[in-house]
């Protein structure tokens, strides 16, 4: 276990990128984290020495690829502390995982008049699948409001939660504001009325420890690419009894036991939900991303990210005209802000010219932006390889933006 920022930086080749004579400052980690060398090597190694389709082959390469693919499932099981590898479904990412649950659990078990509870902090991928379900089967979507700091108003949650509530789907950590939601409380209260709970863990997984059994989450979704792994793969954790009770999602190869024209029987878990050739290379390389993350001293990492957050928040507040959006009680290292008189996109473009990558816009959370009455924000989101010097560069860049545009 170690935590040394310059050692960590050396593991990420992309951080040496030069833009307009300056070394890249990458503050768009909430959109996707960068990938350590071990992940790049795993991708190359897979195609160079293991490439084969998995599960059905009896030859050497097929067995090697299958073993590596299934090894990632075991790593994810350990990472989430799931009780069985059968509870780990490979998907294409958080969006796909949520759609899977809405389309299978939702269509099979939720009916007209049942209420689904989400929050005002949700990413579009935890809004739209539920809206689509409501349109199809007459469920009713309810929204937990937030206060001006970006915290959920729990008294309102308590009021919205009734015996009509059959499903609650909330984000663990807001991608736009960094708010950490009290998901333990939400899950406990939801279970008291008999509702099932999905937690969107896309942002939480790289910042806070996740233990699905301790949380008692029914479903937990995440994306590998936000956790130092490749794009195009993600996870749906689901409690085994629920996954067993749900109909399959996509139909095709891999997810069947036997097919005749009269009837098809489905494969056991987890394969019932994994139709077609999966994203083999990226799943295999995800294991290396998890190993990288696992190698970091978590206590030191959390302290360091908190230090970056506090430093960035204080420095940003000192810049005239900047207002931070979202100062929740518990936050991860994400800071969203607006500057009086300047559109977030213009800030992003001018920072880009100085080699600084931030995200601007609505961050796929339009209802959240509507809540704050703004078109969008500038978002800087930090990872273990970021430094205070990079934050200083951001502040200097913002001063330049002010001089240039105001
Ligand atoms: N939920 C949250 C909170 C997110 O931040 C994101 C990605 N920005 C998603 C869901 C969707 O993840 P993906 O695009 O990897 O499916």
Short mmCIF file of C-alpha atoms and ligand atoms in Angstrom, two decimals:
data_model
loop_
_atom_site.label_atom_id
_atom_site.label_comp_id
_atom_site.label_asym_id
_atom_site.label_seq_id
_atom_site.Cartn_x
_atom_site.Cartn_y
_atom_site.Cartn_z
CA UNK A 1 0.00 0.00 0.00
CA UNK A 2 1.39 3.37 -0.91
CA UNK A 3 0.24 6.85 -1.78
CA UNK A 4 2.76 9.02 -3.54
CA UNK A 5 1.35 11.42 -6.11
CA UNK A 6 4.44 11.64 -8.28
CA UNK A 7 4.69 7.84 -8.38
CA UNK A 8 1.01 7.66 -9.30
CA UNK A 9 1.43 10.24 -12.06
CA UNK A 10 4.24 8.20 -13.61
CA UNK A 11 1.77 5.37 -14.15
CA UNK A 12 -0.44 7.52 -16.42
CA UNK A 13 1.33 8.20 -19.73
CA UNK A 14 -1.37 10.59 -20.93
CA UNK A 15 -0.52 13.06 -18.17
CA UNK A 16 2.64 13.98 -20.11
CA UNK A 17 0.54 15.37 -22.98
CA UNK A 18 1.66 18.85 -24.03
CA UNK A 19 -0.98 21.36 -25.11
CA UNK A 20 0.09 24.76 -26.41
CA UNK A 21 3.46 24.32 -24.71
CA UNK A 22 1.91 23.40 -21.37
CA UNK A 23 1.54 20.06 -19.62
CA UNK A 24 -2.05 18.87 -19.62
CA UNK A 25 -4.07 19.55 -16.47
CA UNK A 26 -6.79 16.93 -16.49
CA UNK A 27 -9.73 17.90 -14.31
CA UNK A 28 -12.45 15.97 -16.16
CA UNK A 29 -12.20 12.82 -14.09
CA UNK A 30 -15.91 12.64 -13.35
CA UNK A 31 -16.50 12.22 -17.09
CA UNK A 32 -13.85 9.51 -17.30
CA UNK A 33 -10.67 8.83 -15.40
CA UNK A 34 -7.36 8.37 -17.18
CA UNK A 35 -5.94 4.86 -17.51
CA UNK A 36 -2.78 3.60 -15.84
CA UNK A 37 -0.09 1.81 -17.85
CA UNK A 38 -1.21 -1.59 -16.46
CA UNK A 39 -4.60 -1.17 -18.15
CA UNK A 40 -3.03 -0.21 -21.48
CA UNK A 41 -0.70 -3.22 -21.22
CA UNK A 42 -3.56 -5.56 -20.37
CA UNK A 43 -5.46 -4.46 -23.48
CA UNK A 44 -2.44 -5.01 -25.70
CA UNK A 45 -1.56 -8.28 -24.02
CA UNK A 46 -5.07 -9.64 -24.47
CA UNK A 47 -5.09 -9.00 -28.22
CA UNK A 48 -1.48 -10.13 -28.61
CA UNK A 49 -1.68 -13.34 -26.62
CA UNK A 50 -5.21 -14.34 -25.59
CA UNK A 51 -7.71 -13.14 -28.19
CA UNK A 52 -10.56 -15.63 -28.56
CA UNK A 53 -14.28 -15.75 -27.98
CA UNK A 54 -15.14 -16.90 -24.50
CA UNK A 55 -17.18 -19.54 -22.70
CA UNK A 56 -17.84 -21.94 -25.57
CA UNK A 57 -14.41 -22.66 -26.99
CA UNK A 58 -12.45 -25.72 -26.00
CA UNK A 59 -9.13 -24.57 -27.40
CA UNK A 60 -6.21 -23.07 -25.50
CA UNK A 61 -6.89 -19.40 -26.31
CA UNK A 62 -10.62 -19.66 -25.61
CA UNK A 63 -9.90 -21.15 -22.21
CA UNK A 64 -7.26 -18.54 -21.44
CA UNK A 65 -9.57 -15.65 -22.42
CA UNK A 66 -12.48 -17.16 -20.49
CA UNK A 67 -10.37 -17.54 -17.36
CA UNK A 68 -9.20 -13.92 -17.57
CA UNK A 69 -12.75 -12.67 -18.19
CA UNK A 70 -14.12 -14.59 -15.23
CA UNK A 71 -11.21 -13.43 -13.07
CA UNK A 72 -12.45 -9.85 -13.51
CA UNK A 73 -15.86 -10.93 -12.28
CA UNK A 74 -14.22 -12.29 -9.12
CA UNK A 75 -12.28 -9.03 -8.68
CA UNK A 76 -15.47 -7.00 -8.97
CA UNK A 77 -17.22 -9.31 -6.53
CA UNK A 78 -14.43 -8.65 -4.04
CA UNK A 79 -14.40 -4.91 -4.80
CA UNK A 80 -18.12 -4.59 -4.06
CA UNK A 81 -18.14 -7.29 -1.38
CA UNK A 82 -20.93 -9.15 -3.18
CA UNK A 83 -21.72 -12.55 -1.72
CA UNK A 84 -21.46 -14.40 -5.03
CA UNK A 85 -19.91 -13.96 -8.47
CA UNK A 86 -23.37 -14.79 -9.85
CA UNK A 87 -24.51 -11.38 -8.64
CA UNK A 88 -22.03 -9.55 -10.90
CA UNK A 89 -23.41 -8.88 -14.40
CA UNK A 90 -21.19 -7.34 -17.05
CA UNK A 91 -22.96 -4.55 -18.92
CA UNK A 92 -21.77 -1.74 -21.17
CA UNK A 93 -21.77 0.75 -18.30
CA UNK A 94 -23.97 2.39 -15.70
CA UNK A 95 -26.52 3.52 -18.29
CA UNK A 96 -26.88 -0.01 -19.57
CA UNK A 97 -27.11 -1.41 -16.03
CA UNK A 98 -29.96 0.95 -15.10
CA UNK A 99 -31.79 0.24 -18.35
CA UNK A 100 -31.43 -3.47 -17.65
CA UNK A 101 -33.18 -3.11 -14.30
CA UNK A 102 -35.90 -0.78 -15.62
CA UNK A 103 -36.61 -3.09 -18.55
CA UNK A 104 -36.55 -6.38 -16.67
CA UNK A 105 -37.42 -5.83 -13.01
CA UNK A 106 -39.47 -2.74 -13.89
CA UNK A 107 -41.55 -4.31 -16.64
CA UNK A 108 -42.07 -7.58 -14.76
CA UNK A 109 -42.84 -6.28 -11.27
CA UNK A 110 -43.96 -2.65 -11.40
CA UNK A 111 -47.48 -1.82 -12.49
CA UNK A 112 -49.78 1.14 -13.11
CA UNK A 113 -50.01 3.43 -10.08
CA UNK A 114 -46.82 2.11 -8.45
CA UNK A 115 -44.45 4.92 -7.54
CA UNK A 116 -40.78 5.12 -8.46
CA UNK A 117 -38.69 7.56 -6.46
CA UNK A 118 -35.61 9.26 -7.87
CA UNK A 119 -33.91 12.50 -6.80
CA UNK A 120 -33.26 15.95 -8.20
CA UNK A 121 -29.55 15.07 -8.36
CA UNK A 122 -29.89 12.30 -10.93
CA UNK A 123 -27.91 11.89 -14.10
CA UNK A 124 -30.15 11.54 -17.16
CA UNK A 125 -29.33 7.85 -17.20
CA UNK A 126 -31.15 7.45 -13.90
CA UNK A 127 -34.14 9.51 -15.07
CA UNK A 128 -34.93 8.58 -18.65
CA UNK A 129 -35.13 4.75 -18.27
CA UNK A 130 -37.68 5.25 -15.46
CA UNK A 131 -39.66 7.77 -17.50
CA UNK A 132 -39.75 5.31 -20.37
CA UNK A 133 -40.99 2.62 -18.00
CA UNK A 134 -43.66 4.95 -16.60
CA UNK A 135 -44.87 5.75 -20.12
CA UNK A 136 -45.11 2.06 -20.87
CA UNK A 137 -46.76 0.71 -17.73
CA UNK A 138 -48.36 3.69 -15.98
CA UNK A 139 -45.99 3.92 -13.00
CA UNK A 140 -45.60 7.34 -11.43
CA UNK A 141 -42.22 9.04 -11.11
CA UNK A 142 -41.63 11.10 -7.95
CA UNK A 143 -38.61 13.26 -7.23
CA UNK A 144 -36.84 13.86 -3.91
CA UNK A 145 -36.03 17.60 -3.81
CA UNK A 146 -32.70 19.11 -2.79
CA UNK A 147 -31.82 22.21 -0.80
CA UNK A 148 -29.66 25.14 -1.95
CA UNK A 149 -26.49 23.33 -0.88
CA UNK A 150 -27.23 20.36 -3.11
CA UNK A 151 -28.22 18.02 -0.27
CA UNK A 152 -31.31 15.84 -0.49
CA UNK A 153 -34.11 17.08 1.77
CA UNK A 154 -34.58 13.92 3.79
CA UNK A 155 -37.81 15.07 5.46
CA UNK A 156 -39.28 15.32 1.96
CA UNK A 157 -37.93 11.88 1.13
CA UNK A 158 -39.62 10.53 4.26
CA UNK A 159 -42.90 12.12 3.16
CA UNK A 160 -42.66 10.86 -0.43
CA UNK A 161 -41.99 7.34 0.72
CA UNK A 162 -45.32 5.53 1.13
CA UNK A 163 -46.70 2.05 0.63
CA UNK A 164 -47.20 3.09 -3.01
CA UNK A 165 -43.42 3.40 -3.44
CA UNK A 166 -42.20 0.23 -5.08
CA UNK A 167 -38.80 1.30 -6.34
CA UNK A 168 -36.19 3.88 -5.33
CA UNK A 169 -33.30 4.70 -7.66
CA UNK A 170 -30.81 7.27 -6.45
CA UNK A 171 -27.30 8.36 -7.16
CA UNK A 172 -24.65 7.55 -4.54
CA UNK A 173 -22.48 10.55 -5.48
CA UNK A 174 -23.66 13.39 -7.73
CA UNK A 175 -21.53 13.77 -10.85
CA UNK A 176 -22.45 17.44 -11.16
CA UNK A 177 -22.02 18.66 -7.57
CA UNK A 178 -20.11 15.93 -5.75
CA UNK A 179 -22.81 15.46 -3.08
CA UNK A 180 -22.54 12.14 -1.24
CA UNK A 181 -26.06 10.93 -0.59
CA UNK A 182 -27.00 9.13 2.64
CA UNK A 183 -27.77 5.95 0.74
CA UNK A 184 -27.63 3.78 3.90
CA UNK A 185 -30.59 5.75 5.29
CA UNK A 186 -32.43 5.76 1.97
CA UNK A 187 -32.08 2.00 1.53
CA UNK A 188 -33.16 1.27 5.10
CA UNK A 189 -36.25 3.49 4.88
CA UNK A 190 -37.18 2.21 1.42
CA UNK A 191 -36.98 -1.39 2.62
CA UNK A 192 -39.30 -0.53 5.50
CA UNK A 193 -42.08 0.16 2.95
CA UNK A 194 -41.09 -2.86 0.86
CA UNK A 195 -39.50 -0.93 -2.02
CA UNK A 196 -36.43 -2.17 -3.87
CA UNK A 197 -33.46 0.15 -4.27
CA UNK A 198 -30.96 0.75 -7.07
CA UNK A 199 -27.90 2.85 -6.34
CA UNK A 200 -26.15 4.59 -9.24
CA UNK A 201 -22.55 4.22 -8.17
CA UNK A 202 -20.91 5.65 -11.30
CA UNK A 203 -19.17 8.41 -9.35
CA UNK A 204 -18.94 6.82 -5.93
CA UNK A 205 -16.84 3.82 -6.86
CA UNK A 206 -13.58 5.75 -7.35
CA UNK A 207 -13.99 7.88 -4.23
CA UNK A 208 -15.65 5.98 -1.40
CA UNK A 209 -15.61 2.33 -0.36
CA UNK A 210 -18.65 0.39 -1.54
CA UNK A 211 -19.92 -2.67 0.32
CA UNK A 212 -23.18 -3.80 -1.24
CA UNK A 213 -23.92 -6.21 1.60
CA UNK A 214 -23.37 -3.60 4.32
CA UNK A 215 -25.48 -1.15 2.32
CA UNK A 216 -28.10 -3.84 1.69
CA UNK A 217 -28.52 -2.41 -1.83
CA UNK A 218 -30.76 -4.44 -4.11
CA UNK A 219 -28.94 -3.23 -7.21
CA UNK A 220 -25.72 -1.25 -7.64
CA UNK A 221 -24.51 0.10 -11.00
CA UNK A 222 -21.09 1.36 -12.06
CA UNK A 223 -18.89 2.05 -15.09
CA UNK A 224 -15.34 0.71 -15.45
CA UNK A 225 -14.14 3.82 -17.28
CA UNK A 226 -14.75 6.01 -14.22
CA UNK A 227 -12.64 3.61 -12.17
CA UNK A 228 -9.38 3.67 -14.15
CA UNK A 229 -10.62 0.93 -16.48
CA UNK A 230 -11.59 0.99 -20.16
CA UNK A 231 -14.74 2.41 -21.71
CA UNK A 232 -17.55 0.18 -22.89
CA UNK A 233 -17.90 -2.01 -19.85
CA UNK A 234 -19.63 -1.73 -16.53
CA UNK A 235 -21.32 -3.65 -13.79
CA UNK A 236 -24.74 -4.37 -12.50
CA UNK A 237 -24.71 -5.90 -9.05
CA UNK A 238 -28.03 -7.44 -8.08
CA UNK A 239 -29.12 -9.60 -5.15
CA UNK A 240 -29.26 -13.16 -6.34
CA UNK A 241 -32.91 -13.81 -5.48
CA UNK A 242 -33.94 -10.70 -7.41
CA UNK A 243 -31.80 -11.55 -10.44
CA UNK A 244 -33.25 -15.07 -10.41
CA UNK A 245 -36.79 -13.71 -10.38
CA UNK A 246 -36.21 -11.26 -13.25
CA UNK A 247 -36.80 -12.06 -16.92
CA UNK A 248 -33.75 -11.80 -19.19
CA UNK A 249 -32.83 -8.51 -20.86
CA UNK A 250 -31.47 -9.02 -24.38
CA UNK A 251 -32.00 -12.30 -26.18
CA UNK A 252 -29.33 -14.09 -28.17
CA UNK A 253 -26.32 -16.32 -27.80
CA UNK A 254 -24.66 -16.98 -24.43
CA UNK A 255 -27.81 -16.28 -22.39
CA UNK A 256 -29.58 -19.54 -23.22
CA UNK A 257 -29.60 -23.12 -21.96
CA UNK A 258 -31.53 -24.62 -24.86
CA UNK A 259 -33.25 -23.17 -27.90
CA UNK A 260 -35.95 -24.79 -30.00
CA UNK A 261 -38.43 -22.98 -32.21
CA UNK A 262 -41.08 -23.76 -29.64
CA UNK A 263 -39.31 -22.61 -26.52
CA UNK A 264 -36.04 -21.30 -25.12
CA UNK A 265 -34.72 -21.89 -21.64
CA UNK A 266 -32.29 -19.45 -20.17
CA UNK A 267 -28.78 -19.79 -18.81
CA UNK A 268 -28.00 -19.62 -15.12
CA UNK A 269 -26.78 -16.44 -13.46
CA UNK A 270 -24.93 -14.35 -14.37
CA UNK A 271 -25.01 -15.40 -18.04
CA UNK A 272 -28.79 -15.02 -18.33
CA UNK A 273 -28.15 -11.27 -18.58
CA UNK A 274 -25.10 -11.38 -20.84
CA UNK A 275 -26.34 -12.00 -24.37
CA UNK A 276 -23.89 -11.99 -27.26
CA UNK A 277 -20.13 -11.65 -27.34
CA UNK A 278 -19.24 -9.32 -24.51
CA UNK A 279 -16.60 -6.63 -24.45
CA UNK A 280 -13.94 -9.22 -23.61
CA UNK A 281 -10.76 -7.14 -23.86
CA UNK A 282 -12.10 -4.25 -21.84
CA UNK A 283 -13.54 -6.49 -19.15
CA UNK A 284 -10.18 -8.23 -18.81
CA UNK A 285 -8.29 -4.93 -18.65
CA UNK A 286 -10.75 -3.61 -16.04
CA UNK A 287 -9.20 -6.06 -13.59
CA UNK A 288 -5.91 -4.18 -13.95
CA UNK A 289 -7.71 -0.89 -13.28
CA UNK A 290 -9.15 -2.37 -10.09
CA UNK A 291 -5.71 -3.63 -9.09
CA UNK A 292 -4.27 -0.17 -9.60
CA UNK A 293 -7.00 1.32 -7.41
CA UNK A 294 -6.56 -1.42 -4.85
CA UNK A 295 -2.86 -0.61 -4.58
CA UNK A 296 -3.60 2.88 -3.25
CA UNK A 297 -3.74 3.50 0.48
CA UNK A 298 -7.42 4.43 0.79
CA UNK A 299 -7.13 6.44 3.96
CA UNK A 300 -4.33 8.53 2.48
CA UNK A 301 -6.24 8.83 -0.79
CA UNK A 302 -9.38 10.14 0.91
CA UNK A 303 -7.36 12.61 2.96
CA UNK A 304 -5.56 13.78 -0.17
CA UNK A 305 -8.74 14.19 -2.23
CA UNK A 306 -10.34 16.09 0.64
CA UNK A 307 -7.30 18.38 0.74
CA UNK A 308 -7.61 19.03 -3.01
CA UNK A 309 -11.33 19.74 -2.63
CA UNK A 310 -10.86 22.15 0.27
CA UNK A 311 -7.97 23.91 -1.47
CA UNK A 312 -9.83 24.26 -4.78
CA UNK A 313 -12.99 25.48 -3.02
CA UNK A 314 -11.12 28.16 -1.08
CA UNK A 315 -9.08 29.29 -4.09
CA UNK A 316 -12.15 29.46 -6.33
CA UNK A 317 -14.11 31.48 -3.78
CA UNK A 318 -11.29 34.01 -3.73
CA UNK A 319 -11.76 34.71 -7.46
CA UNK A 320 -14.09 37.64 -7.97
CA UNK A 321 -17.43 36.73 -9.54
CA UNK A 322 -17.14 32.99 -8.96
CA UNK A 323 -19.97 31.18 -7.20
CA UNK A 324 -19.74 27.55 -6.21
CA UNK A 325 -22.80 25.46 -6.99
CA UNK A 326 -23.33 22.73 -4.45
CA UNK A 327 -21.68 22.82 -1.07
CA UNK A 328 -23.21 19.71 0.40
CA UNK A 329 -22.39 18.45 3.89
CA UNK A 330 -20.54 15.46 2.47
CA UNK A 331 -18.82 15.77 -0.88
CA UNK A 332 -16.25 14.01 -3.00
CA UNK A 333 -13.54 15.94 -4.84
CA UNK A 334 -15.80 17.55 -7.43
CA UNK A 335 -16.31 21.30 -7.59
CA UNK A 336 -18.86 22.99 -9.83
CA UNK A 337 -18.98 26.75 -10.30
CA UNK A 338 -20.25 29.64 -12.37
CA UNK A 339 -18.66 33.02 -13.09
CA UNK A 340 -20.82 36.16 -13.21
CA UNK A 341 -21.26 37.42 -16.74
CA UNK A 342 -19.45 34.57 -18.49
CA UNK A 343 -21.00 31.48 -20.07
CA UNK A 344 -19.50 28.21 -18.73
CA UNK A 345 -18.68 27.10 -22.26
CA UNK A 346 -16.54 30.19 -22.91
CA UNK A 347 -14.63 29.46 -19.72
CA UNK A 348 -14.06 25.88 -20.86
CA UNK A 349 -12.77 26.97 -24.25
CA UNK A 350 -10.36 29.52 -22.79
CA UNK A 351 -9.09 27.05 -20.17
CA UNK A 352 -8.58 24.46 -22.90
CA UNK A 353 -6.32 26.92 -24.70
CA UNK A 354 -4.20 26.89 -21.54
CA UNK A 355 -4.06 23.09 -21.47
CA UNK A 356 -6.66 22.73 -18.71
CA UNK A 357 -9.44 20.18 -19.26
CA UNK A 358 -12.65 20.86 -17.34
CA UNK A 359 -16.22 19.92 -18.10
CA UNK A 360 -18.76 22.60 -18.90
CA UNK A 361 -22.50 22.43 -19.43
CA UNK A 362 -25.33 20.57 -17.79
CA UNK A 363 -23.35 17.36 -17.05
CA UNK A 364 -26.34 15.25 -18.15
CA UNK A 365 -28.27 16.66 -15.19
CA UNK A 366 -30.58 19.20 -16.82
CA UNK A 367 -33.25 19.06 -14.06
CA UNK A 368 -30.50 19.81 -11.53
CA UNK A 369 -29.37 22.85 -13.52
CA UNK A 370 -33.03 23.95 -13.73
CA UNK A 371 -33.21 23.68 -9.91
CA UNK A 372 -30.35 26.20 -9.64
CA UNK A 373 -31.68 28.30 -12.50
CA UNK A 374 -28.45 28.12 -14.48
CA UNK A 375 -27.66 26.82 -17.97
CA UNK A 376 -24.72 24.83 -16.68
CA UNK A 377 -21.55 24.99 -14.64
CA UNK A 378 -17.82 24.60 -15.02
CA UNK A 379 -16.82 21.41 -13.24
CA UNK A 380 -13.37 20.44 -12.01
CA UNK A 381 -13.25 16.87 -10.72
CA UNK A 382 -10.13 15.46 -9.13
CA UNK A 383 -8.39 12.09 -9.17
CA UNK A 384 -5.43 10.73 -7.19
CA UNK A 385 -2.95 12.02 -9.79
CA UNK A 386 -4.03 15.66 -9.53
CA UNK A 387 -2.05 18.23 -7.55
CA UNK A 388 -2.42 21.60 -5.82
CA UNK A 389 -0.09 23.07 -8.46
CA UNK A 390 -2.63 22.08 -11.08
CA UNK A 391 -5.35 23.82 -9.07
CA UNK A 392 -3.12 26.91 -9.01
CA UNK A 393 -2.93 26.68 -12.81
CA UNK A 394 -6.74 26.53 -12.95
CA UNK A 395 -7.06 29.62 -10.76
CA UNK A 396 -4.49 31.50 -12.87
CA UNK A 397 -6.40 30.38 -15.96
CA UNK A 398 -9.66 31.71 -14.54
CA UNK A 399 -8.05 35.05 -13.70
CA UNK A 400 -6.96 35.21 -17.33
CA UNK A 401 -10.52 34.43 -18.46
CA UNK A 402 -11.79 37.34 -16.36
CA UNK A 403 -9.20 39.73 -17.76
CA UNK A 404 -9.98 38.60 -21.29
CA UNK A 405 -13.77 38.61 -21.16
CA UNK A 406 -14.81 41.12 -18.51
N1 LIG B 1 -24.63 8.20 -13.46
C1 LIG B 1 -23.71 9.09 -13.08
C2 LIG B 1 -23.80 9.71 -11.73
C3 LIG B 1 -22.70 9.43 -13.97
O1 LIG B 1 -21.78 10.33 -13.61
C4 LIG B 1 -22.65 8.84 -15.25
C5 LIG B 1 -21.58 9.21 -16.24
N2 LIG B 1 -21.35 10.59 -16.34
C6 LIG B 1 -23.61 7.89 -15.56
C7 LIG B 1 -24.58 7.60 -14.64
C8 LIG B 1 -23.61 7.19 -16.87
O2 LIG B 1 -22.46 6.42 -17.01
P1 LIG B 1 -22.07 5.80 -18.42
O3 LIG B 1 -22.11 6.92 -19.40
O4 LIG B 1 -20.70 5.26 -18.20
O5 LIG B 1 -23.07 4.75 -18.74
#
